Tab-separated table of N, CA and C in Angstrom:
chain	number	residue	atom	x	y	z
N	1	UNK	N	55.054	95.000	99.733
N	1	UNK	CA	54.291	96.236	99.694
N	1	UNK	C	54.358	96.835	98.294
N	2	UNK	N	52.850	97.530	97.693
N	2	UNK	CA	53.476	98.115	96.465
N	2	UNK	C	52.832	97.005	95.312
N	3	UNK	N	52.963	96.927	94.145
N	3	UNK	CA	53.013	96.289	93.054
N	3	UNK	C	54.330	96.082	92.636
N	4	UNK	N	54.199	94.833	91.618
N	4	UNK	CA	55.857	94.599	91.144
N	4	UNK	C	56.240	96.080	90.148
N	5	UNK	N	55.293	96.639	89.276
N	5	UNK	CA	55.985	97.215	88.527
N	5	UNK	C	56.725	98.636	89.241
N	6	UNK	N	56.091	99.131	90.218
N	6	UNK	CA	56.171	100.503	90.925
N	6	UNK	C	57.698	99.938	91.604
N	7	UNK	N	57.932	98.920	92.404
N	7	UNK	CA	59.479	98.123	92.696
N	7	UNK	C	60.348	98.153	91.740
N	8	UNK	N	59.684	97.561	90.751
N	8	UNK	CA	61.013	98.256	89.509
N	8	UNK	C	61.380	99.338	89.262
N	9	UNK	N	60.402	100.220	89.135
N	9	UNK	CA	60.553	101.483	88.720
N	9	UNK	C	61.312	102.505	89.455
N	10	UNK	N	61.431	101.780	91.310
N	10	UNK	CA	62.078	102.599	92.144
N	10	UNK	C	63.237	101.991	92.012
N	11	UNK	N	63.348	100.672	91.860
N	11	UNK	CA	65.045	100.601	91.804
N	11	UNK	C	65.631	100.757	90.743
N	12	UNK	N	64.812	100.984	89.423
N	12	UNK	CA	65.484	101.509	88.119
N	12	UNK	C	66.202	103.090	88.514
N	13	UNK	N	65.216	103.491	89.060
N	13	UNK	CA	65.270	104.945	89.860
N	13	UNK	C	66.589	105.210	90.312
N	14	UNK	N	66.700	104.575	91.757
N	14	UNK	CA	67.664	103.919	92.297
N	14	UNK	C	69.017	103.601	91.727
N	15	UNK	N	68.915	102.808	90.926
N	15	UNK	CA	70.044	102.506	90.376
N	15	UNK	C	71.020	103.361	89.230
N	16	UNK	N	70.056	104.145	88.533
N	16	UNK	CA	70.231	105.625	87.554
N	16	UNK	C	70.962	106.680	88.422
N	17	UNK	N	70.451	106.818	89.652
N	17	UNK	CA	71.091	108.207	90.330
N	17	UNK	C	72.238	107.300	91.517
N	18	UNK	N	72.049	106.348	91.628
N	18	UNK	CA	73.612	105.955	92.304
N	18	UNK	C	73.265	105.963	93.671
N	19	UNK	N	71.376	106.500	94.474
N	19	UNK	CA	71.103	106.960	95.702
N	19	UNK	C	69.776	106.432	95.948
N	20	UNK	N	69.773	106.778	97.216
N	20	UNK	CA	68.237	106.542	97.737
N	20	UNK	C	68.576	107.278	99.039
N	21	UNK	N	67.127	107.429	99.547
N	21	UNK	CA	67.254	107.820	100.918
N	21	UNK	C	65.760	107.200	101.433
N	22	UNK	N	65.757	106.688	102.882
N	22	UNK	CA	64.821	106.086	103.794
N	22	UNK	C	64.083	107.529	104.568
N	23	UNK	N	62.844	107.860	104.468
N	23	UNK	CA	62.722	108.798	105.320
N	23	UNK	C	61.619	107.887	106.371
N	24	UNK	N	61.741	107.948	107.658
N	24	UNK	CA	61.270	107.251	109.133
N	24	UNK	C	59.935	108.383	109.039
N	25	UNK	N	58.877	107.671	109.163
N	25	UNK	CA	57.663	108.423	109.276
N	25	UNK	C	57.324	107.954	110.643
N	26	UNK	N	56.665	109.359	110.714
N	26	UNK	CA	56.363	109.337	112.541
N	26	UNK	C	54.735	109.174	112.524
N	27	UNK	N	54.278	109.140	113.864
N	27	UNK	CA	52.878	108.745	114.025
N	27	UNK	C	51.811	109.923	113.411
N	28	UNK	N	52.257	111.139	113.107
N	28	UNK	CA	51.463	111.728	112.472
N	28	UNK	C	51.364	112.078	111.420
N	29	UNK	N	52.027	111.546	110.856
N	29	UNK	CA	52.015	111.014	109.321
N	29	UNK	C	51.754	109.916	108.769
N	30	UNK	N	50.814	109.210	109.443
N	30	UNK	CA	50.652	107.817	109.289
N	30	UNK	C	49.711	107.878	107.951
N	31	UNK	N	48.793	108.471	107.325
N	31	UNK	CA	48.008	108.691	106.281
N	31	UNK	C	48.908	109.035	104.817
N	32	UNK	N	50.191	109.720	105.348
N	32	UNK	CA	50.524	109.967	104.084
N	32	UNK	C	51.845	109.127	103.808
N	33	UNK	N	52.168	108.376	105.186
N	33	UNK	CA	53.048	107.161	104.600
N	33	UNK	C	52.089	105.932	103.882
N	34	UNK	N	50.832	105.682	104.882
N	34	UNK	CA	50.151	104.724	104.100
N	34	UNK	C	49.942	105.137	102.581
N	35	UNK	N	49.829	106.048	102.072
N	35	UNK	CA	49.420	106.383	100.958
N	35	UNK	C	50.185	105.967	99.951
N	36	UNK	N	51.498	106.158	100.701
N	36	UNK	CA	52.626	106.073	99.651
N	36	UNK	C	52.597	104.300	99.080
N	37	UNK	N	52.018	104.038	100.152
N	37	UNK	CA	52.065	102.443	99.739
N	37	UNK	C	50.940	101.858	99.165
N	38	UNK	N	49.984	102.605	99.104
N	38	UNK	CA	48.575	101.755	98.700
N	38	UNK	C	48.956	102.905	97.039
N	39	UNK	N	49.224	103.736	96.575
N	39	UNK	CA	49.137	104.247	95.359
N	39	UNK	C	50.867	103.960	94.853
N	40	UNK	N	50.244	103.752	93.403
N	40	UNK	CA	51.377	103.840	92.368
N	40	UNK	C	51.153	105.164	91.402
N	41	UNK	N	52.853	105.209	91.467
N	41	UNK	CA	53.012	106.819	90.703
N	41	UNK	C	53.150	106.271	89.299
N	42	UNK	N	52.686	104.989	89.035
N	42	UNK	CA	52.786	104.785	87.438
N	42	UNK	C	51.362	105.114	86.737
N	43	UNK	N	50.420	105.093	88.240
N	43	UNK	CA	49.160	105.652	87.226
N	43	UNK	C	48.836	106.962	88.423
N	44	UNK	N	49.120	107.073	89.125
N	44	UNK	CA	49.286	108.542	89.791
N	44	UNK	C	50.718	109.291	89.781
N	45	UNK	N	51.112	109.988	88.104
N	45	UNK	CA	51.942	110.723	88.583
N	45	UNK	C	52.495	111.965	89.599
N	46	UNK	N	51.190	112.468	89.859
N	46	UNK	CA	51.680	113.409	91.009
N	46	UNK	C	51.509	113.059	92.472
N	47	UNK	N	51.611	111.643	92.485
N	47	UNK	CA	51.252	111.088	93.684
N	47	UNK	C	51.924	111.537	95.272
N	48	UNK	N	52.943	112.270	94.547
N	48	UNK	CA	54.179	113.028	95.970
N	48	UNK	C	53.134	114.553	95.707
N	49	UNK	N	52.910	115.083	95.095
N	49	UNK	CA	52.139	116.150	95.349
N	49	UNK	C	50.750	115.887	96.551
N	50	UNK	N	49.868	114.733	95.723
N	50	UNK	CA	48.791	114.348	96.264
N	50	UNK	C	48.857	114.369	97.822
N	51	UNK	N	50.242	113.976	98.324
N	51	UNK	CA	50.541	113.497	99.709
N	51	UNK	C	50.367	114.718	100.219
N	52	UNK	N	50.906	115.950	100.051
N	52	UNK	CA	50.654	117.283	100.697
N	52	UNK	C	51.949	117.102	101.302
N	53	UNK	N	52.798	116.006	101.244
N	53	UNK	CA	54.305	116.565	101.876
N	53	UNK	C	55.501	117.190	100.360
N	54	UNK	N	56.508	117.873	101.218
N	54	UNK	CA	57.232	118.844	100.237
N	54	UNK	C	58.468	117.975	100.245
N	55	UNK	N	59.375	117.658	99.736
N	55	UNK	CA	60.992	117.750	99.841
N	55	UNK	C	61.834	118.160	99.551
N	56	UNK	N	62.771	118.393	100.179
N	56	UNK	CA	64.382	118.856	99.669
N	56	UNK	C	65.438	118.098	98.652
N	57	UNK	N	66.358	118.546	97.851
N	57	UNK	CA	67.104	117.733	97.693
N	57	UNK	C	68.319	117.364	98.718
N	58	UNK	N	69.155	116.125	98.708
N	58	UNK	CA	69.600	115.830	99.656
N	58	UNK	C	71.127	116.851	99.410
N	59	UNK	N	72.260	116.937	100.231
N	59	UNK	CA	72.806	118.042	99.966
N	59	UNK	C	74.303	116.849	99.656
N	60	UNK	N	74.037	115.663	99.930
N	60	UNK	CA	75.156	114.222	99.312
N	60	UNK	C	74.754	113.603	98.492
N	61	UNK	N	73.522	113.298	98.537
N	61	UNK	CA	73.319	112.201	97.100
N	61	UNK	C	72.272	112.757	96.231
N	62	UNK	N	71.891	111.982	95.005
N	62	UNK	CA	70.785	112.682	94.510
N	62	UNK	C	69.701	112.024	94.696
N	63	UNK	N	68.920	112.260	95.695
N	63	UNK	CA	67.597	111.811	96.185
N	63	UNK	C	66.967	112.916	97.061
N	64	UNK	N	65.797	112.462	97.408
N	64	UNK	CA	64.887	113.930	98.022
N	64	UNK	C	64.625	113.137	99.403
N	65	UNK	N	64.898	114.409	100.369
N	65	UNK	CA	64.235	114.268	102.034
N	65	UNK	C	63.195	114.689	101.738
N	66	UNK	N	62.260	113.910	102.495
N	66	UNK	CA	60.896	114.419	103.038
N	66	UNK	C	61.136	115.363	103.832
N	67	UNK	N	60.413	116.594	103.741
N	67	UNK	CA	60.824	117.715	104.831
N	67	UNK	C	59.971	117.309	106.106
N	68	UNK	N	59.135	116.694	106.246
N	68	UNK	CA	57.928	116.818	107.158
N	68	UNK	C	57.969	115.194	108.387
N	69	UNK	N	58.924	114.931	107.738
N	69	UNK	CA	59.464	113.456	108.782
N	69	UNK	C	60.328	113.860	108.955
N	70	UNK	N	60.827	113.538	110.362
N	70	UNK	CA	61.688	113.779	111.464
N	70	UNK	C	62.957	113.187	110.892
N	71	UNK	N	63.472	111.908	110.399
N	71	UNK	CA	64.205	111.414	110.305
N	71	UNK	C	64.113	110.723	108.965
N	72	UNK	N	66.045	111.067	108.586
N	72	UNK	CA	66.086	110.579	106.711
N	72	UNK	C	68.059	109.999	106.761
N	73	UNK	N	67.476	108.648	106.189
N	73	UNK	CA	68.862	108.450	105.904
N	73	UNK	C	69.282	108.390	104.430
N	74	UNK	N	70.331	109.466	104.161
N	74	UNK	CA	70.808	109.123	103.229
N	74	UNK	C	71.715	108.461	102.488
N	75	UNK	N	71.742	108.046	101.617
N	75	UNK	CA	72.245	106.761	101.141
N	75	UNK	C	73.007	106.200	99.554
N	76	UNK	N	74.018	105.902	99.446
N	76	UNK	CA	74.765	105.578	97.882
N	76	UNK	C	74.066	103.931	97.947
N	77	UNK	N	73.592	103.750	96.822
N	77	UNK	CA	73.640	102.502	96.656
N	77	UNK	C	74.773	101.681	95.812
N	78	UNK	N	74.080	100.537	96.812
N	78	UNK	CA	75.796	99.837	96.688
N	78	UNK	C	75.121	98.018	95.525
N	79	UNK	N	74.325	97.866	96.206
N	79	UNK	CA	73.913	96.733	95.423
N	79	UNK	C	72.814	96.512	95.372
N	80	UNK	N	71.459	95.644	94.869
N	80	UNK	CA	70.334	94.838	94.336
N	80	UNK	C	70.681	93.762	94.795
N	81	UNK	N	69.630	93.326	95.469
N	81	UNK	CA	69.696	91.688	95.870
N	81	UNK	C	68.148	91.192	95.392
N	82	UNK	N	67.946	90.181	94.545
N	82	UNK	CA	66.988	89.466	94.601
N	82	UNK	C	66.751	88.233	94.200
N	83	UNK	N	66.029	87.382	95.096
N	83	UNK	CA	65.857	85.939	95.772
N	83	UNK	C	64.616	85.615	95.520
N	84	UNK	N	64.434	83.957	96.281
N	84	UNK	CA	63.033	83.278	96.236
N	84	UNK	C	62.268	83.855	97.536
N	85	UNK	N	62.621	84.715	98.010
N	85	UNK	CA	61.984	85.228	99.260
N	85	UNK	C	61.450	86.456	99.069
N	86	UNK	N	62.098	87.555	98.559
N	86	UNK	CA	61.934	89.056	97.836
N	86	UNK	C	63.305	89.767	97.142
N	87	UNK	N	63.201	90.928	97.342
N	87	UNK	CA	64.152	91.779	96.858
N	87	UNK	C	64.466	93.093	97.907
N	88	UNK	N	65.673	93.556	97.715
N	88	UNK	CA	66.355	94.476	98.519
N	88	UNK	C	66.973	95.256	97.889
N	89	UNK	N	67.414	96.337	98.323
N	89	UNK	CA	68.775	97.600	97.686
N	89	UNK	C	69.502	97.718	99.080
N	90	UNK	N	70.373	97.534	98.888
N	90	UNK	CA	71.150	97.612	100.022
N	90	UNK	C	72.031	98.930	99.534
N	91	UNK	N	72.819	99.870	100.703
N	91	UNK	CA	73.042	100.774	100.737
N	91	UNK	C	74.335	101.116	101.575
N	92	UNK	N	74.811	102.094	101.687
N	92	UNK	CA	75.586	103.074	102.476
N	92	UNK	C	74.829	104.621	102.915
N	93	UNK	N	74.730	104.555	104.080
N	93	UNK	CA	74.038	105.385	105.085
N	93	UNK	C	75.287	106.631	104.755
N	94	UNK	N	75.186	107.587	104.319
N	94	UNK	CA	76.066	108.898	104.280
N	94	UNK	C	75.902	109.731	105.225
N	95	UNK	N	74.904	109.840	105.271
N	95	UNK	CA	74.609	111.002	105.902
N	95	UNK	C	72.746	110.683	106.952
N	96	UNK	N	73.062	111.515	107.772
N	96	UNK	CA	71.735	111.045	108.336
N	96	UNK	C	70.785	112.520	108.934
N	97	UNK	N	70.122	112.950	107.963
N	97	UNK	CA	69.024	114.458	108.761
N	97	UNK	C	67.987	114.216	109.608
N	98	UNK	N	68.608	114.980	110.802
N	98	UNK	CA	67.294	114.620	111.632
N	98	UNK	C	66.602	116.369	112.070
N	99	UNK	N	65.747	116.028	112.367
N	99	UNK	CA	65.167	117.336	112.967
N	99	UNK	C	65.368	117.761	114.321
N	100	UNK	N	65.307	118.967	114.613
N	100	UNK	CA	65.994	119.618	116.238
N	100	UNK	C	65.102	119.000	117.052
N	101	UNK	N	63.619	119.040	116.326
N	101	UNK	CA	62.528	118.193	117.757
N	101	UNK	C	63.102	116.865	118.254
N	102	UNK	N	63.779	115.887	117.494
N	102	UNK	CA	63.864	114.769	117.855
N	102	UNK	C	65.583	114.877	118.444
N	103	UNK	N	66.474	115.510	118.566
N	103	UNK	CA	67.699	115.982	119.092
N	103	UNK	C	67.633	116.119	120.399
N	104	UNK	N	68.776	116.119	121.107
N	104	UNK	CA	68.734	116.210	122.805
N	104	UNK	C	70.361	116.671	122.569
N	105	UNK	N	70.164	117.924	122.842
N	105	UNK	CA	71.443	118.570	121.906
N	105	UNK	C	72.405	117.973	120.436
N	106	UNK	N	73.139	117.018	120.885
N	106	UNK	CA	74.066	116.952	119.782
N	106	UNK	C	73.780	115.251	119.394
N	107	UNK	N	72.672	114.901	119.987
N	107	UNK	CA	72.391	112.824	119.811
N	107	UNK	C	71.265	113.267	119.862
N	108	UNK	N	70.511	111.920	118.474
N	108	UNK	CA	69.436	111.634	118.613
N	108	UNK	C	68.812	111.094	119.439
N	109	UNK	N	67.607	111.011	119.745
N	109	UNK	CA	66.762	110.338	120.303
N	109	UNK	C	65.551	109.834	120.048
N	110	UNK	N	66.196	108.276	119.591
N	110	UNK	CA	64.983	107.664	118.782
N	110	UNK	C	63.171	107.545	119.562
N	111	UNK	N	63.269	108.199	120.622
N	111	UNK	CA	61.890	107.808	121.541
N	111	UNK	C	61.004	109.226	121.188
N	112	UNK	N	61.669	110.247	120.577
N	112	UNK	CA	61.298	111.557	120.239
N	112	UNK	C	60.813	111.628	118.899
N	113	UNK	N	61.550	110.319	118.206
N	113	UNK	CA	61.040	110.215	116.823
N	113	UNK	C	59.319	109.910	116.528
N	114	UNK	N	59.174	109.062	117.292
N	114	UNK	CA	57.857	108.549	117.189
N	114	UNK	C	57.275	108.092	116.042
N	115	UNK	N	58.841	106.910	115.767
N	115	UNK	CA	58.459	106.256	114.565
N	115	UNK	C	57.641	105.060	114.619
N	116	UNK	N	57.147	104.540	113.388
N	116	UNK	CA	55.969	103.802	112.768
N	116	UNK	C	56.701	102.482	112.597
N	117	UNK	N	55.802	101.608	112.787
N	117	UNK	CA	56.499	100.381	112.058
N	117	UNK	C	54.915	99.548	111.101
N	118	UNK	N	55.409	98.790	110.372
N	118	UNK	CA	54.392	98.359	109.378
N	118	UNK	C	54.435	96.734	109.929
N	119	UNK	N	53.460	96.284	110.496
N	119	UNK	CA	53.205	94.906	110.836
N	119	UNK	C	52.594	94.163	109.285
N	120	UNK	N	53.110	93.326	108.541
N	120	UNK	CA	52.418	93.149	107.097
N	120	UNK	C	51.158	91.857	107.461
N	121	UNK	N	51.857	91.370	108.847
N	121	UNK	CA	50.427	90.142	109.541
N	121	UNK	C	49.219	90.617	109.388
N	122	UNK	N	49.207	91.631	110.213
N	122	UNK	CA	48.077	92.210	111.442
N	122	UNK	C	47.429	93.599	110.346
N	123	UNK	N	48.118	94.005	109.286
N	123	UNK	CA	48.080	95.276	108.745
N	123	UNK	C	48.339	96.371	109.199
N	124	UNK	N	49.047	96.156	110.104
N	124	UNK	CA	49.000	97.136	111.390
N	124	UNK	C	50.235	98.482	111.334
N	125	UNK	N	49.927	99.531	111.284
N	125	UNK	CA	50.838	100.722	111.994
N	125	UNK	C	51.317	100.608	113.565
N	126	UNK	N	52.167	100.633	113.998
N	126	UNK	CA	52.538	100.987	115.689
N	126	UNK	C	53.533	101.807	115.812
N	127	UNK	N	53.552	102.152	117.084
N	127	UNK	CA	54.547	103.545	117.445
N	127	UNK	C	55.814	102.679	117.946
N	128	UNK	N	57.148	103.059	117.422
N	128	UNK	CA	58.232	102.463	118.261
N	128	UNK	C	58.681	103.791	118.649
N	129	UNK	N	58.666	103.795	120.227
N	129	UNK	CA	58.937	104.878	120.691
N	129	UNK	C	59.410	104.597	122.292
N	130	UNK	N	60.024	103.084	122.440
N	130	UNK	CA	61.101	103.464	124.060
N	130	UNK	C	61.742	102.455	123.650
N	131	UNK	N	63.162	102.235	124.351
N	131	UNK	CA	64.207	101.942	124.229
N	131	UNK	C	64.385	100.860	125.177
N	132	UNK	N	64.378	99.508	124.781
N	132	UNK	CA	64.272	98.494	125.897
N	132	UNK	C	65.126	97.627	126.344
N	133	UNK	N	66.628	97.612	125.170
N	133	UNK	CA	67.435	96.691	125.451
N	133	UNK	C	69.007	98.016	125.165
N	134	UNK	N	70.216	97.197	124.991
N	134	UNK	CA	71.475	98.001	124.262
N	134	UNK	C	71.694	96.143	123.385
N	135	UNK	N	71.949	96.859	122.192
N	135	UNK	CA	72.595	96.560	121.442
N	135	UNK	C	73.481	96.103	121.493
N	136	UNK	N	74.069	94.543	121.060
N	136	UNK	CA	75.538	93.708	121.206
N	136	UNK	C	76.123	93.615	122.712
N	137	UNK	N	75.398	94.333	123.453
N	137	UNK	CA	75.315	94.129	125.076
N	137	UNK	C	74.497	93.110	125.745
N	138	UNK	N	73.458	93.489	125.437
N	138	UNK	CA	72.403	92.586	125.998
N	138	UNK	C	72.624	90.957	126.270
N	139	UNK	N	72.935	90.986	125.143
N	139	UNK	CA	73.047	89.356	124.887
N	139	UNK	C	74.504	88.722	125.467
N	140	UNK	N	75.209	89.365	125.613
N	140	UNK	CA	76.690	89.006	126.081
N	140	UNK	C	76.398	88.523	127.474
N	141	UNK	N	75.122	88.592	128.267
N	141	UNK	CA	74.979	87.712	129.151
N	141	UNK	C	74.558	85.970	129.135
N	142	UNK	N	74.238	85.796	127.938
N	142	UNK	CA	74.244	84.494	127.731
N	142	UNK	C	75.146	83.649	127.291
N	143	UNK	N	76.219	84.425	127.269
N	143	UNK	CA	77.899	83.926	126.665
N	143	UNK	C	78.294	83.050	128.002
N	144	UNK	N	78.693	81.949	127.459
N	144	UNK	CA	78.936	81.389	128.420
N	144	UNK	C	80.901	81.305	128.657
């Protein structure tokens, strides 16, 4: 996703402030996550303005929450990985902001998020929004 140079430029980014953060875009923000991916801020610098979303700074690392998505993980980076397949930043999750809508008192609830996923086949946006298996459980029935 993206161009190569705008990838550099975020993990130069990245790698300067020691952080990043993932913000989970939900289904009604699907226009201004796509955006983020079809434009580069190397020839659109105000391209986070353009979006019409605002952010915060994070209150652990130095990176910005999206205020307007439900869910943001924040994050120290820890390493750069890149291969004959692609490239990665891998991380440490610090801290994690979520919004009260998507809360069920004191736990999230990822089905409230009404997050997006990016199919790169199909071009496709979809909603992941129910909960179908448990985790490291599931499969312990095929243990023989």
């Amino acid at each position: 996703m993206g161009n190569h140079a705008e990838t550099h430029k975020t993990v130069k980014n990245i790698k300067a402030r020691g952080a990043f953060t993932v913000s989970i875009a939900d289904a009604a923000h699907i226009v201004e996550a796509d955006y983020f991916g079809v434009v580069s801020s190397n020839n659109t610098p105000n391209k986070f303005e353009n979006s019409g979303l605002t952010a915060s700074k994070s209150e652990v690392v130095d990176a910005p929450v999206i205020n307007e998505f439900p869910l943001c993980l924040e994050c120290e980076f820890i390493e750069y990985q890149s291969n004959e397949y692609g490239c990665g930043v891998i991380g440490k999750v610090v801290k994690v902001t979520a919004d009260e809508s998507v809360m069920e008192g004191d736990k999230l609830n990822m089905a409230l998020v009404d997050a997006i996923a990016f199919d790169p086949y199909t071009h496709g946006y979809y909603k992941v929004t129910e909960r179908v298996g448990e985790a490291f459980k599931d499969g312990l029935k095929l243990k023989k």
